[in-house]
Amino acid sequence: MPFLWFRTWHLGVKSLLLHPLRSLLTVLGIFIGVASVVWLLAIGEGISRKAQQQIEELGATNIIIRSIKPPEESIENVGSSHSIVPYGVTRADFERLAATIPTIDRALPIREVRYRFGYLGRNIEGRLVGCTPEYADVNKLEVDRGRFLTDTDDREKWNHCALASEVAERLFPYEDPIGKAVRIERAFYLVVGVMKERTPSAGIGGSLAAQEFNDDVYIPIHTLWSRIGDIIVTRRTGSFEGEMIELSQVTLRVDKTENVLRTAALVKETLKPHHRKQDYAVVVPLELLEQARTTRLMFIVFMGLIAAISLVVGGIGIMNIMLATVTERTREIGIRRALGAKRGDIIRQFLVETIALSVMGGLTGILGGLTCRPLIAALRNLLLRAAPDVFDQLPQVIKEVTPLIVPWSVPLAFSISVTIGVIFGLYPAIRAAMMDPIEALRHE
Amino acid sequence: MSSAASVFEVTKQYVMDGETVHALRGVTLEIPDGDYVAVMGPSGSGKSTLLNLLGCLDRPTSGRLVLGDEELSDAGDDRLAEIRASRIGFVFQSYNLIPQLTVLENIEVPLYYQGRIDRPRRQRSLEMAELVGLGDRLKHRPAQLSGGQQQRVAIARSLVNDPYFILADEPTGNLDSVTTEEILQLIGDLNEQGKTIIVVTHEPEVGQRAKRIIRLRDGSICSDSRNEYSHPSPESRPLSPRP
Ligand SMILES: Nc1ncnc2c1ncn2[C@@H]1O[C@H](COP(=O)(O)OP(=O)(O)OP(=O)(O)O)[C@@H](O)[C@H]1O
Ligand SMILES: [Mg+2]
């Protein structure tokens, strides 16, 4: 009565179908366990895929230094309206970093300001970005028409600018912007190029916000420094607010990935003595990978616990049912033993039933697991509509994650279910096999 | 004449709550091929115990057991199971069919434990069903059959593996007199065709049909006699040839 015979399985399934509801309920526990195994792996994969995407976007070999406004400083400012205290990364920092750390391949100075741009009667607000020519490359901006800024633009401090797609569309709805002059502050800038549309980058939270890119105007950084300067005054509901920043951001590129973390430590050490306040932040995209790993691990541990519990409960359910079945079928066991069944045959007969039960749970569980993506999306939607405040409180990961089914989770889930069937079915099966056939035949 | 089964000085003891029950106290017996034996005796005299030993369901406490030409006193559990599957036919008082199986499937059970059910084996099962007159009930479940019909299925099942002998423990105990007559007729016919039969019974009418009556008392044989009144059935049905 070997395992692979159709008849052995046929017999097992037939006796399970004698109690369809009972079998179904037994299957349920395994279903939940197996489905959560598939889910947890898919969600874990989603988290790490997302982190990888972010890192790719920010550049795995990059170190980003952002200027941030120290909180105490702004409070002081309210009192003395005319003393504008400078903060953030300075040109001196930039020079120092580029000169002293040999593992830095390339250093990119960036200055960003919210500004108004004008052409003829049209005025729009956007982000003015002072940068060097490498900016386009680092941020994966592509030229649509004309060209991006060049080294000569920067060296000569020319009033040249490149427009992001949306700016070009809104300022020049009917004209070709190239060769026209855009007004920024009181000066005019010659448009040398228009960029293609770019999908906005996601923020990582903290100091690195999401970047829109599509309402940008790019000018050479040296032009910005000499024409606009470091102090920017913005008018805000009656009062003026001044800011003095030399650089909004410095993007450093490290020569090799393995040098990134060491270089980041060096960068922090280099900056520290020159800043009394914490008015800058160092973002290392590679560190995000570590973070993602921890989040993912947490998730896997958490869901793994749920899966393990439901699998054990499911297994106990199977065992319980099988013990009842064995008692119920004592007479049948006696008959089969009298007619020539060996102990092994009886073990196999009952084991086949538990395996059939758990495989059924396994297969439906895999199906349930595969629906994880639409189901999570639906759940998220439901929560967003039913309880938006609760939704807001959820961690970023849960709000954003898109589960990705890991292909090997399917065979894994399947083998888990078979293993559960064998482990929890073995005891009842052995109990059945060890019964004395004469006693079993006398059983009513 | 070779013997289907023989036992020498067989004893069987059960220990219950520290007290030893002597179910068999040294039984020696030889059953030649083609014999028709009725085992009789008062309740508790050890009839079923003897039958279980002959049927390899149990092992004697001491003594020897030989079936065909194989010494089985020290055979292992799996070997005994193999012998049961291939060489012994059981008929029980309460039929003991498996309720979720059909008539045909029930008949095939011993073959199932001998190996795969192939075409000749399936053919044999069909012939046995035919032989006991249930060729048209193959797909029925035991619950859909009368007691007599169920016992016929059990007899077909006991024959299907071409056993050394058929062991029947009170085969007519649950049947009315008419059906009893039918079943006894069938068993008698089988013996006519050469099958060795061992029947345990309380009922003198059943014992009357056997060729030999062994009486047990308190675990020992108290008489073993040829039965002069044995009258084989006048008409005999054809049996399929042994494969
Ligand atoms: N498993 C057992 N444990 C203990 N004692 C047993 C066991 N099986 C049988 N006996 C005892 O052995 C003796 C013989 O029993 P057995 O079943 O062979 O009697 P029997 O002749 O078949 O009786 P009956 O006609 O009532 O069926 C009895 O005294 C019985 O109590
Ligand atoms: Mg008895």
XYZ file of C-alpha atoms in Angstrom, chain A residues 1 5-8 10-11 14-15 18 329 331-332 335-346 349 436-438 441, chain B residues 52 57-58 77-78 81-82 84-85 90 92 94 96-98 100-102 105 108-110 112-113 115-117 122 141 157:
60
model
C 0.000 0.000 0.000
C -0.910 4.806 -5.205
C -3.928 6.608 -6.389
C -6.057 4.186 -4.423
C -4.447 5.036 -1.124
C -8.620 7.963 -3.058
C -9.471 6.061 0.103
C -13.188 9.408 0.601
C -13.129 9.025 4.357
C -17.655 11.430 5.089
C -12.886 3.708 13.191
C -13.519 -1.488 14.225
C -12.384 -0.743 10.701
C -10.978 -5.517 10.190
C -8.113 -4.215 8.070
C -5.523 -5.703 10.387
C -7.339 -9.072 10.341
C -7.440 -8.984 6.562
C -3.708 -8.466 6.274
C -2.867 -4.809 6.884
C 0.521 -4.359 8.502
C 1.099 -1.699 11.135
C 2.839 0.374 8.479
C -0.220 0.140 6.229
C -2.456 1.538 8.978
C -3.676 5.149 5.732
C -4.476 -5.000 19.172
C -6.506 -6.325 16.234
C -8.582 -8.641 18.416
C -12.540 -6.135 16.278
C -7.468 -16.236 16.739
C -4.230 -12.595 14.965
C -2.522 -13.652 18.159
C 4.071 -9.024 13.323
C 4.523 -8.138 9.653
C 0.002 -9.837 8.572
C 1.324 -11.186 5.284
C -3.404 -13.165 6.990
C -3.476 -11.249 3.742
C -12.069 -14.710 8.047
C -17.205 -13.018 11.541
C -21.104 -9.470 12.804
C -17.344 -6.831 9.746
C -17.591 -5.150 6.382
C -16.121 -1.651 6.017
C -17.727 3.290 3.427
C -16.576 0.746 0.843
C -18.742 -0.860 -1.823
C -14.154 -2.898 -2.684
C -10.883 -6.732 -2.585
C -9.481 -5.583 0.770
C -7.205 -8.629 1.375
C -5.142 -4.649 -1.512
C -2.747 -5.626 1.251
C -0.084 -5.606 -3.546
C -1.620 -3.710 -6.365
C -5.067 -4.691 -7.543
C -10.083 -7.660 -10.033
C -22.772 -0.297 0.356
C -13.942 -11.629 0.836
